[in-house]
Coordinates of C-alpha atoms and ligand atoms in Angstrom, one line a residue:
X80 CA 118.4 127.8 73.0
X81 CA 115.8 125.9 74.9
X82 CA 112.8 128.2 74.5
X83 CA 113.0 128.3 70.7
X84 CA 113.7 124.6 70.7
X85 CA 110.7 123.9 72.8
X86 CA 108.6 125.9 70.4
X87 CA 110.0 123.9 67.5
X88 CA 109.1 120.5 69.0
X89 CA 105.8 121.6 70.5
X90 CA 104.0 119.5 68.0
X91 CA 105.9 116.4 68.8
X92 CA 104.0 114.7 71.6
X93 CA 106.4 111.9 72.2
X94 CA 108.5 113.2 75.0
X95 CA 106.7 115.8 77.1
X96 CA 108.7 119.0 77.5
X97 CA 108.9 120.2 81.1
X98 CA 110.9 122.7 82.9
X99 CA 113.3 120.3 84.4
X100 CA 114.3 117.6 81.9
X101 CA 116.9 115.1 82.8
X102 CA 119.9 114.7 80.5
X103 CA 118.4 111.6 79.1
X104 CA 115.1 113.4 78.4
X105 CA 116.9 116.3 76.8
X106 CA 118.8 114.1 74.5
X107 CA 115.7 112.0 73.8
X108 CA 114.0 115.1 72.6
X109 CA 116.8 115.9 70.2
X110 CA 116.7 112.4 68.8
X111 CA 112.9 112.7 68.3
X112 CA 113.5 116.0 66.6
X113 CA 116.0 114.5 64.2
X114 CA 113.7 111.6 63.5
X115 CA 110.9 114.0 62.8
X116 CA 112.9 116.0 60.4
X117 CA 114.2 112.9 58.6
X118 CA 110.9 111.0 58.4
X119 CA 108.0 113.5 58.7
X120 CA 105.6 110.9 57.3
X121 CA 106.3 108.5 60.2
X122 CA 103.8 108.2 63.0
X123 CA 106.2 107.0 65.6
X124 CA 109.3 108.9 66.5
X125 CA 110.2 107.0 69.6
X126 CA 113.9 108.0 70.3
X127 CA 114.6 104.6 72.1
X128 CA 117.2 106.3 74.1
X129 CA 118.8 104.4 77.0
X130 CA 121.9 104.5 79.1
X131 CA 124.8 103.0 77.1
X132 CA 124.9 99.3 77.5
X133 CA 128.7 99.3 77.4
X134 CA 131.2 102.0 78.5
X135 CA 132.9 102.1 75.1
X136 CA 129.5 103.2 73.6
X137 CA 129.7 106.4 75.6
X138 CA 126.9 107.5 77.9
X139 CA 123.7 107.0 76.0
X140 CA 122.6 105.1 73.0
X141 CA 119.6 105.3 70.6
X142 CA 118.3 102.1 69.1
X143 CA 115.7 103.9 67.0
X144 CA 117.4 103.3 63.6
X145 CA 117.0 99.6 64.0
X146 CA 113.3 99.5 64.2
X147 CA 112.8 102.3 61.7
X148 CA 115.0 100.7 59.1
X149 CA 113.2 97.4 59.5
X150 CA 109.8 99.1 59.1
X151 CA 110.9 101.2 56.1
X152 CA 113.0 98.4 54.6
X153 CA 116.2 100.4 54.8
X154 CA 119.7 99.7 55.9
X155 CA 119.9 100.3 59.6
X156 CA 123.5 101.5 59.5
X157 CA 122.5 104.1 57.0
X158 CA 119.5 105.3 59.0
X159 CA 121.8 105.5 62.1
X160 CA 124.2 107.5 60.0
X161 CA 121.5 109.9 58.9
X162 CA 120.4 110.4 62.5
X163 CA 123.9 111.1 63.6
X164 CA 124.4 113.7 60.8
X165 CA 121.1 115.4 61.3
X166 CA 120.9 115.6 65.1
X167 CA 121.6 118.8 66.9
X168 CA 123.4 118.0 70.1
X169 CA 126.4 120.2 69.9
X170 CA 125.7 121.8 73.2
X171 CA 125.3 118.5 75.0
X172 CA 127.5 115.8 73.3
X173 CA 130.5 115.1 71.3
X174 CA 129.7 114.2 67.6
X175 CA 127.4 111.1 67.9
X176 CA 129.0 107.9 66.8
X177 CA 127.4 105.1 64.8
X178 CA 128.0 101.5 65.7
X179 CA 126.8 98.3 63.9
X180 CA 124.2 97.1 63.4
X181 CA 122.6 100.6 63.8
X182 CA 123.2 102.2 67.1
X183 CA 123.8 105.9 67.6
X184 CA 126.0 106.5 70.6
X185 CA 126.3 109.7 72.6
X186 CA 129.1 110.9 74.8
X187 CA 128.4 113.9 77.0
X188 CA 130.7 116.9 76.7
X189 CA 132.7 117.7 79.8
X190 CA 131.5 121.3 79.5
X191 CA 127.9 120.1 79.6
X192 CA 128.5 117.9 82.6
X193 CA 130.3 120.8 84.4
X194 CA 127.4 123.2 83.8
X195 CA 124.9 120.7 85.2
X196 CA 127.1 120.2 88.3
X197 CA 127.1 124.0 88.8
X198 CA 123.3 124.0 88.8
X199 CA 123.3 121.2 91.4
X200 CA 125.9 123.0 93.5
X201 CA 123.8 126.2 93.6
X202 CA 120.9 124.3 95.0
X203 CA 122.1 122.2 98.0
X204 CA 118.6 121.3 99.2
X205 CA 117.1 120.0 96.0
X206 CA 120.3 119.6 93.9
X207 CA 118.6 121.2 90.9
X208 CA 115.6 118.9 90.9
X209 CA 112.4 120.9 90.7
X210 CA 109.1 119.5 91.9
X211 CA 107.0 117.8 89.3
X212 CA 104.8 120.2 87.3
X213 CA 102.1 117.6 87.1
X214 CA 101.5 117.1 90.8
X215 CA 99.5 114.0 91.8
X216 CA 97.6 113.1 94.9
X217 CA 99.1 109.9 96.0
X218 CA 97.6 107.8 98.8
X219 CA 100.0 105.4 100.3
X220 CA 98.4 102.7 102.4
X221 CA 101.2 101.2 104.5
X222 CA 102.2 99.7 107.9
X223 CA 98.6 98.8 108.7
X224 CA 99.0 96.4 111.7
X225 CA 96.0 94.8 113.4
X226 CA 94.7 95.9 116.8
X227 CA 95.4 93.5 119.6
X228 CA 97.5 91.4 117.4
X229 CA 101.2 91.3 116.8
X230 CA 102.8 94.0 114.8
X231 CA 105.2 91.7 113.1
X232 CA 108.3 91.9 110.8
X233 CA 105.9 92.1 107.8
X234 CA 104.4 95.3 109.1
X235 CA 107.9 96.6 109.8
X236 CA 108.8 96.0 106.2
X237 CA 105.7 97.7 105.0
X238 CA 106.4 100.7 107.4
X239 CA 110.0 101.1 106.1
X240 CA 109.3 100.6 102.4
X241 CA 106.1 102.8 102.6
X242 CA 107.9 105.6 104.4
X243 CA 110.7 105.6 101.8
X244 CA 108.2 105.7 98.9
X245 CA 106.3 108.5 100.6
X246 CA 109.5 110.5 101.1
X247 CA 110.5 110.2 97.5
X248 CA 107.1 111.2 96.2
X249 CA 106.9 114.1 98.6
X250 CA 110.3 115.2 97.5
X251 CA 109.2 115.1 93.9
X252 CA 106.4 117.5 94.8
X253 CA 103.4 115.1 95.0
X254 CA 100.6 115.5 97.5
X255 CA 101.1 112.4 99.6
X256 CA 98.6 110.9 102.1
X257 CA 100.2 108.5 104.5
X258 CA 97.4 106.2 105.6
X259 CA 97.6 103.6 108.3
X260 CA 94.8 101.1 107.4
X261 CA 94.9 99.4 110.8
X262 CA 92.8 96.3 111.4
X263 CA 90.5 97.7 114.0
X264 CA 87.2 96.1 113.1
X265 CA 85.9 92.6 112.6
X266 CA 84.6 89.6 114.4
X267 CA 87.7 89.1 116.6
X268 CA 86.5 92.1 118.6
X269 CA 83.5 90.1 119.9
X270 CA 85.8 87.7 121.6
X271 CA 88.1 90.5 122.9
X272 CA 85.3 92.6 124.3
X273 CA 83.6 89.6 126.0
X274 CA 87.0 88.7 127.5
X275 CA 87.7 92.3 128.6
X276 CA 84.4 92.6 130.3
X277 CA 85.1 89.3 132.2
X278 CA 88.7 90.0 133.4
X279 CA 88.9 93.8 133.4
X280 CA 85.5 95.3 133.9
X281 CA 87.0 98.5 135.2
X282 CA 88.5 99.2 131.8
X283 CA 85.0 100.2 130.7
X284 CA 84.9 103.0 133.2
X285 CA 85.6 106.3 131.4
X286 CA 88.0 107.5 134.0
X287 CA 89.9 104.2 134.1
X288 CA 93.6 104.4 133.8
X289 CA 94.0 100.7 133.7
X290 CA 96.4 99.2 131.3
X291 CA 96.3 95.8 129.7
X292 CA 100.0 95.1 129.7
X293 CA 100.9 92.8 126.9
X294 CA 98.0 92.9 124.4
X295 CA 99.2 90.0 122.4
X296 CA 99.1 87.8 125.6
X297 CA 95.6 89.2 126.2
X298 CA 94.6 88.2 122.6
X299 CA 96.0 84.7 123.1
X300 CA 94.1 84.3 126.4
X301 CA 90.9 85.5 124.9
X302 CA 91.3 83.1 122.0
X303 CA 92.0 80.2 124.3
X304 CA 88.8 81.0 126.3
X305 CA 86.9 81.3 123.0
X306 CA 88.1 77.9 121.7
X307 CA 87.4 76.1 125.0
X308 CA 84.0 77.5 126.1
X309 CA 80.9 77.4 124.0
X310 CA 79.0 79.7 126.4
X311 CA 81.7 82.3 126.0
X312 CA 81.5 81.9 122.2
X313 CA 77.9 82.8 122.3
X314 CA 78.5 85.9 124.4
X315 CA 81.4 86.9 122.0
X316 CA 79.0 86.7 119.1
X317 CA 76.5 88.9 121.0
X318 CA 79.2 91.4 121.5
X319 CA 79.9 91.6 117.8
X320 CA 76.3 92.3 117.1
X321 CA 76.1 94.9 119.8
X322 CA 79.3 96.6 118.6
X323 CA 77.9 96.8 115.0
X324 CA 74.7 98.2 116.4
X325 CA 76.7 100.9 118.2
X326 CA 76.1 99.8 121.8
X327 CA 77.8 102.3 124.1
X328 CA 79.5 99.8 126.4
X329 CA 80.9 97.9 123.5
X330 CA 82.1 100.9 121.7
X331 CA 83.9 102.0 125.0
X332 CA 85.5 98.6 125.3
X333 CA 86.5 98.6 121.6
X334 CA 88.0 102.1 122.0
X335 CA 89.9 101.0 125.0
X336 CA 91.4 98.1 123.1
X337 CA 92.3 100.3 120.2
X338 CA 93.9 102.9 122.4
X339 CA 96.1 100.3 124.1
X340 CA 97.3 99.0 120.7
X341 CA 97.8 102.5 119.4
X342 CA 100.2 103.3 122.2
X343 CA 102.3 100.3 121.4
X344 CA 102.3 100.9 117.6
X345 CA 103.3 104.6 118.3
X346 CA 106.4 103.5 120.2
X347 CA 107.6 101.7 117.1
X348 CA 106.7 104.7 114.8
X349 CA 108.6 107.0 117.1
X350 CA 111.7 104.8 117.1
X351 CA 111.6 104.7 113.3
X352 CA 110.6 108.3 113.0
X353 CA 107.7 107.5 110.7
X354 CA 104.6 109.6 110.4
X355 CA 101.2 108.1 109.6
X356 CA 97.6 109.1 109.7
X357 CA 95.5 106.4 111.3
X358 CA 92.4 105.6 109.4
X359 CA 91.5 102.1 110.2
X360 CA 89.0 99.7 108.8
X361 CA 86.3 100.9 111.2
X362 CA 86.4 104.2 109.5
X363 CA 84.6 102.6 106.5
X364 CA 82.0 100.8 108.5
X365 CA 79.1 103.2 107.7
X366 CA 79.6 102.6 103.9
X367 CA 79.8 98.9 103.8
X368 CA 76.1 98.4 103.4
X369 CA 75.9 101.1 100.7
X370 CA 78.8 99.5 98.9
X371 CA 77.1 96.1 98.8
X372 CA 73.9 97.7 97.6
X373 CA 75.7 99.6 94.8
X374 CA 77.6 96.5 93.8
X375 CA 74.4 94.4 93.6
X376 CA 72.3 97.1 92.0
X377 CA 74.8 97.6 89.2
X378 CA 75.1 93.9 88.6
X379 CA 78.8 93.9 89.4
X380 CA 78.1 91.6 92.3
X381 CA 75.8 88.6 92.3
X382 CA 74.4 86.3 94.9
X383 CA 75.9 82.9 95.0
X384 CA 75.0 80.3 97.6
X385 CA 73.7 83.1 99.8
X386 CA 76.9 85.2 99.6
X387 CA 77.3 88.4 97.6
X388 CA 80.1 87.8 95.1
X389 CA 82.1 89.5 92.4
X390 CA 83.4 87.2 89.8
X391 CA 86.8 88.7 88.8
X392 CA 90.1 87.5 87.7
X393 CA 89.2 83.9 86.9
X394 CA 91.2 82.5 89.8
X395 CA 90.4 78.9 90.3
X396 CA 90.3 77.4 93.8
X397 CA 90.8 73.9 95.0
X398 CA 87.9 72.3 93.3
X399 CA 88.7 74.0 90.0
X400 CA 85.8 76.4 90.8
X401 CA 86.3 80.1 90.1
X402 CA 86.9 81.8 93.4
X403 CA 85.0 85.1 93.5
X404 CA 85.6 88.1 95.6
X405 CA 83.1 87.8 98.5
X406 CA 81.8 91.1 99.8
X407 CA 79.1 89.8 102.0
X408 CA 79.1 86.4 103.6
X409 CA 76.1 84.2 103.6
X410 CA 75.6 85.1 107.3
X411 CA 75.3 88.8 106.3
X412 CA 78.8 89.7 107.6
X413 CA 81.2 92.0 105.8
X414 CA 84.8 91.3 105.4
X415 CA 88.3 92.6 104.5
X416 CA 87.4 92.9 100.8
X417 CA 84.2 94.9 101.6
X418 CA 86.3 97.4 103.5
X419 CA 88.8 97.7 100.8
X420 CA 86.0 98.3 98.2
X421 CA 84.6 101.0 100.5
X422 CA 88.1 102.4 101.0
X423 CA 88.7 102.8 97.2
X424 CA 85.3 104.5 96.9
X425 CA 86.2 107.0 99.6
X426 CA 89.8 107.5 98.5
X427 CA 88.8 108.4 95.0
X428 CA 85.7 110.4 95.8
X429 CA 86.7 112.2 98.9
X430 CA 90.5 112.1 99.0
X431 CA 90.6 112.7 95.2
X432 CA 93.5 110.3 94.9
X433 CA 95.1 109.9 91.5
X434 CA 97.3 107.1 92.5
X435 CA 96.7 104.6 95.4
X436 CA 99.6 102.4 96.6
X437 CA 99.2 99.4 98.9
X438 CA 102.4 98.2 100.6
X439 CA 101.8 94.7 101.8
X440 CA 103.4 91.3 101.5
X441 CA 103.1 89.5 98.2
X442 CA 100.7 87.0 99.8
X443 CA 97.9 89.6 99.3
X444 CA 98.5 90.0 95.6
X445 CA 95.4 88.1 94.5
X446 CA 93.2 90.0 97.0
X447 CA 94.3 93.3 95.6
X448 CA 94.1 92.3 91.9
X449 CA 90.5 91.2 92.5
X450 CA 89.6 94.3 94.5
X451 CA 91.2 96.6 91.8
X452 CA 89.3 94.9 89.0
X453 CA 86.0 95.1 90.9
X454 CA 86.6 98.8 91.7
X455 CA 87.3 99.6 88.1
X456 CA 84.1 97.7 87.0
X457 CA 81.8 99.5 89.4
X458 CA 83.5 102.8 88.7
X459 CA 84.8 103.5 92.2
X460 CA 88.2 103.9 90.6
X461 CA 88.2 106.1 87.4
X462 CA 89.8 104.7 84.3
X463 CA 92.8 107.0 85.0
X464 CA 93.1 106.2 88.7
X465 CA 96.2 104.2 89.3
X466 CA 95.8 101.4 91.7
X467 CA 99.0 99.6 92.5
X468 CA 99.8 96.8 94.9
X469 CA 103.4 97.2 96.0
X470 CA 104.3 93.7 97.2
X471 CA 107.3 92.6 99.2
X472 CA 108.8 89.2 100.2
X473 CA 109.2 87.6 103.6
X474 CA 111.6 88.4 106.3
X475 CA 113.6 85.3 107.1
X476 CA 116.3 84.5 109.5
X477 CA 119.8 83.7 108.2
X478 CA 119.7 80.5 106.2
X479 CA 116.2 81.2 105.0
X480 CA 114.4 79.9 108.0
X481 CA 111.2 81.3 109.5
X482 CA 112.0 84.4 111.5
X483 CA 111.7 83.5 115.2
X484 CA 113.6 83.9 118.5
X485 CA 115.9 81.1 119.6
X486 CA 113.0 79.9 121.8
X487 CA 110.8 79.7 118.7
X488 CA 108.7 82.7 119.7
X489 CA 107.8 85.5 117.3
X490 CA 110.2 88.4 117.7
X491 CA 108.8 91.6 119.2
X492 CA 109.5 94.6 117.0
X493 CA 110.6 96.7 119.9
X494 CA 113.2 94.1 121.0
X495 CA 114.4 93.8 117.4
X496 CA 114.9 97.6 117.0
X497 CA 116.5 97.9 120.4
X498 CA 118.9 95.0 119.7
X499 CA 120.2 96.8 116.6
X500 CA 120.8 99.9 118.6
X501 CA 122.5 98.0 121.4
X502 CA 124.8 96.3 118.9
X503 CA 125.6 99.6 117.1
X504 CA 126.5 101.1 120.5
X505 CA 128.8 98.2 121.3
X506 CA 130.5 98.5 117.9
X507 CA 130.9 102.2 118.3
X508 CA 132.4 102.0 121.9
X509 CA 134.9 99.4 120.7
X510 CA 135.9 101.7 117.9
X511 CA 136.3 104.7 120.3
X512 CA 138.4 102.6 122.5
X513 CA 140.7 101.4 119.7
X514 CA 141.1 105.0 118.5
X515 CA 141.6 106.2 122.1
X516 CA 138.8 108.7 121.6
X517 CA 136.5 110.2 124.2
X518 CA 133.0 111.2 123.4
X519 CA 130.0 112.2 125.6
X520 CA 127.4 109.6 126.6
X521 CA 124.8 111.7 124.8
X522 CA 126.7 111.6 121.6
X523 CA 127.4 107.9 121.8
X524 CA 123.7 107.2 122.3
X525 CA 122.8 109.4 119.3
X526 CA 125.3 107.7 117.0
X527 CA 124.0 104.2 118.2
X528 CA 120.5 105.2 117.5
X529 CA 121.1 106.6 114.1
X530 CA 123.3 103.6 113.0
X531 CA 121.1 100.9 114.6
X532 CA 117.8 102.1 113.2
X533 CA 119.4 103.2 110.0
X534 CA 120.9 99.7 109.5
X535 CA 117.6 98.0 109.9
X536 CA 116.0 100.4 107.4
X537 CA 118.8 100.2 104.9
X538 CA 119.1 96.4 105.0
X539 CA 115.5 96.1 104.2
X540 CA 115.4 98.8 101.4
X541 CA 118.6 97.7 99.6
X542 CA 117.0 94.4 98.7
X543 CA 114.8 94.0 95.7
X544 CA 111.6 94.2 97.6
X545 CA 109.9 91.3 95.9
X546 CA 112.5 88.8 97.1
X547 CA 112.6 87.4 100.6
X548 CA 115.1 89.0 102.8
X549 CA 117.4 87.4 105.4
X550 CA 117.6 89.4 108.5
X551 CA 121.2 89.6 109.9
X552 CA 122.4 92.0 112.5
X553 CA 126.1 91.4 111.7
X554 CA 125.6 92.0 108.0
X555 CA 123.4 95.1 108.4
X556 CA 125.8 96.6 110.9
X557 CA 129.0 95.8 108.9
X558 CA 131.2 98.7 108.0
X559 CA 132.0 97.1 104.7
X560 CA 129.7 96.8 101.8
X561 CA 126.3 98.2 100.9
X562 CA 125.1 99.1 104.5
X563 CA 123.9 102.1 106.4
X564 CA 127.0 102.3 108.6
X565 CA 129.2 102.3 105.5
X566 CA 127.1 105.1 103.9
X567 CA 127.0 107.1 107.1
X568 CA 130.7 106.9 107.5
X569 CA 131.2 107.7 103.8
X570 CA 129.1 110.8 104.2
X571 CA 130.9 112.0 107.3
X572 CA 134.3 111.4 105.8
X573 CA 133.5 113.2 102.5
X574 CA 131.9 116.1 104.4
X575 CA 135.0 116.2 106.6
X576 CA 137.3 116.5 103.6
X577 CA 135.2 119.3 102.3
X578 CA 135.2 121.1 105.6
X579 CA 139.0 121.0 105.8
X580 CA 139.2 122.8 102.5
X581 CA 137.5 125.9 103.7
X582 CA 135.8 126.6 100.4
X583 CA 133.3 129.5 100.4
X584 CA 130.1 128.2 98.9
X585 CA 127.8 130.9 100.4
X586 CA 125.2 132.4 98.2
X587 CA 126.4 133.4 94.8
X588 CA 129.8 131.9 95.3
X589 CA 129.0 128.5 93.8
X590 CA 128.1 129.9 90.4
X591 CA 131.6 131.0 89.8
X592 CA 133.1 127.6 90.5
X593 CA 134.5 126.0 87.4
X594 CA 134.5 122.2 87.4
X595 CA 137.6 120.7 85.9
X596 CA 136.9 117.1 84.9
X597 CA 140.2 116.1 83.3
X598 CA 140.9 112.9 85.2
X599 CA 138.7 110.0 84.1
X600 CA 137.7 109.4 87.8
X601 CA 136.5 113.0 88.1
X602 CA 134.4 112.6 85.0
X603 CA 133.0 109.3 86.1
X604 CA 132.0 110.7 89.5
X605 CA 130.5 113.7 87.9
X606 CA 128.4 111.6 85.6
X607 CA 127.1 109.6 88.5
X608 CA 126.1 112.8 90.3
X609 CA 124.1 113.8 87.2
X610 CA 122.1 110.6 87.3
X611 CA 120.4 111.4 90.6
X612 CA 117.2 112.8 89.0
X613 CA 116.8 110.0 86.5
X614 CA 117.2 107.5 89.3
X615 CA 114.4 109.3 91.3
X616 CA 112.1 109.3 88.3
X617 CA 112.7 105.6 88.0
X618 CA 111.8 105.1 91.7
X619 CA 108.7 107.2 91.3
X620 CA 107.5 104.9 88.6
X621 CA 108.7 101.5 89.8
X622 CA 108.6 102.1 93.6
X623 CA 111.8 100.1 94.1
X624 CA 113.9 101.6 96.9
X625 CA 116.8 99.4 96.1
X626 CA 117.7 101.5 93.1
X627 CA 118.3 104.3 95.6
X628 CA 120.7 102.2 97.7
X629 CA 122.4 100.9 94.6
X630 CA 122.9 104.4 93.3
X631 CA 124.4 105.5 96.6
X632 CA 126.8 102.6 96.7
X633 CA 128.0 103.2 93.2
X634 CA 128.4 106.9 93.9
X635 CA 130.5 106.3 97.0
X636 CA 132.6 103.8 95.0
X637 CA 133.2 106.3 92.3
X638 CA 134.1 108.8 94.9
X639 CA 136.7 106.5 96.4
X640 CA 138.3 106.0 93.0
X641 CA 138.4 109.7 92.5
X642 CA 139.9 110.3 95.9
X643 CA 142.6 107.7 95.3
X644 CA 143.6 109.3 92.0
X645 CA 143.1 113.0 92.6
X646 CA 144.6 114.8 95.5
X647 CA 142.0 117.2 96.9
X648 CA 143.4 119.4 99.7
X649 CA 146.9 119.2 98.0
X650 CA 145.8 119.5 94.4
X651 CA 148.2 120.7 91.8
X652 CA 146.6 124.1 91.4
X653 CA 144.0 126.3 93.1
X654 CA 141.3 125.9 90.4
X655 CA 141.7 122.1 90.6
X656 CA 141.6 122.2 94.4
X657 CA 138.4 124.3 94.3
X658 CA 136.8 122.0 91.6
X659 CA 137.6 118.9 93.7
X660 CA 136.3 120.3 96.9
X661 CA 133.1 121.2 95.1
X662 CA 132.9 117.6 93.9
X663 CA 133.3 116.5 97.5
X664 CA 130.5 118.8 98.5
X665 CA 128.2 117.6 95.8
X666 CA 128.8 114.0 96.7
X667 CA 128.1 114.7 100.3
X668 CA 124.9 116.6 99.5
X669 CA 123.8 113.8 97.3
X670 CA 124.4 111.2 99.9
X671 CA 122.6 113.3 102.4
X672 CA 119.6 113.7 100.3
X673 CA 119.5 109.9 99.5
X674 CA 119.9 109.0 103.1
X675 CA 117.1 111.4 104.0
X676 CA 114.9 109.8 101.4
X677 CA 115.6 106.4 102.9
X678 CA 114.5 107.9 106.3
X679 CA 118.0 107.9 107.7
X680 CA 119.4 111.1 109.4
X681 CA 123.0 112.0 108.8
X682 CA 125.8 112.4 111.4
X683 CA 128.2 115.2 110.7
X684 CA 131.0 113.2 112.3
X685 CA 131.3 109.7 113.6
Ligands
LIG818 N1 96.0 94.8 108.2 C1 96.4 94.1 107.1 C2 97.4 93.1 107.5 O1 98.0 93.1 108.6 C3 97.1 95.0 106.0 C4 96.1 96.0 105.4 C5 96.6 96.5 104.1 N2 95.8 97.5 103.5 C6 94.6 97.3 103.0 N3 93.9 98.4 102.5 N4 94.1 96.1 102.8 O2 97.7 92.2 106.7

């Protein structure tokens, strides 16, 4: 059917035809086709197909009749009736139903649902989802902590959200560059280098194995020295100039400081199992002058009170004056914005990025909107280049207060991650004791690690990223509700049921499995399984990982309803038993894939 159908609608540009259409896309094409046949003189055949807003409407609804009728001064109910009569959906849906004031409602046929499930079952890795035909090069700028400064909870959020987004885009077949834009350049290095030379001169020795210990403490001490001593301030300034000029000693001191920080950051990335390519601000140093020249020559930037400025966005500052984007300060120094301009230039020109995502807190929204606008104006970003700031809210402690330790100190990320693992271990040991189970130490440590780190990630990702999020160990480690432990247990339990059934799903076997979806809970679970791809496409577009968590939670709940209502291992007949075991397997595979996309490994048993 599909090939002749694709030929027929080849001239309809509204819904692109690709090899792997979701059910919604498939149906949308059919609506478009019907609209085209009914109203060939129209210019817009938008099917306006969405998931049904109410269960009694079926699975999908088209609102196209409403706007068409209005435009053509017709009765919307009649237009809807015409669409329902004309549309060819016999292979997908029951006869479409019309509802006032002009909706066309679609209910999927069980047979169609069953055949889709078969495709998913035959492909346990990708669950029938092919990689995108139009592959994009996506550069994701995330994590990005600053050298010698604290890597704080904001960077943790960026790391977790960024990694999840990368995983989803990678899964969909895009070419993803995971870039760590570390703050490894700037005037603070003058102070740090001057201080290093004073207190640890041996660090400059190439063969030195010296370590700085706590870098944040070092930063604080240097800052204190800087604030108190004007002679020191002068030498710090000289170090900046020397560093910029490429002075060997300074470069060595700078590399030493970067290396120290890098080791600390890496510990966090290892704990989280996140991969990043470090390409810090210093990388763009050699282009900063060129960028300013190009900006000035093209007239995109102008001199204003000695500074080189780009007037974008019309943001007014305190005195009601428009705040421009400054790319060169009046003292000749470059800044954060200059680096970001040079970075876009490089990422489009050299990396050939089609889409660039910046995962930072919402506080940087203005900065990015100005930088994006400037980059478009100068042409560093092509008109089709997608530049997107992916903002997120603050991490707060319970009750919405600032996130601090009890002593009022900032929380060290390593401590925070370790504490989650420690608590997960405690919970697990209690459980083992209550169940009188014995497990090896190695196994207990593994479970604690997966649950503890998984809980931190999940708790962060399940929130709408733009809202502030309240950090709570007890909530994220709870076995009830939308949490990582709940999902991990759900997976292990469902996988366990499947294993007990001894169903042969080796190559070729799965195609012969007939799904029987007679019980409403079976059908409802099946339809949720079918929504996986649509959900991922939504995530690809909106970059909101919470839709993934919501999907998993809903899926596991529908599974529970199914399991309450339909005996699996003791099903009424062999075909039913087989079908239900296959539903268990599909649910487990789907949960596994979703967990993987969130950056959480599964445990076969807990
Ligand atoms: N280092 C910055 C910070 O800690 C984040 C950098 C984000 N990326 C960028 N290209 N500006 O806030």
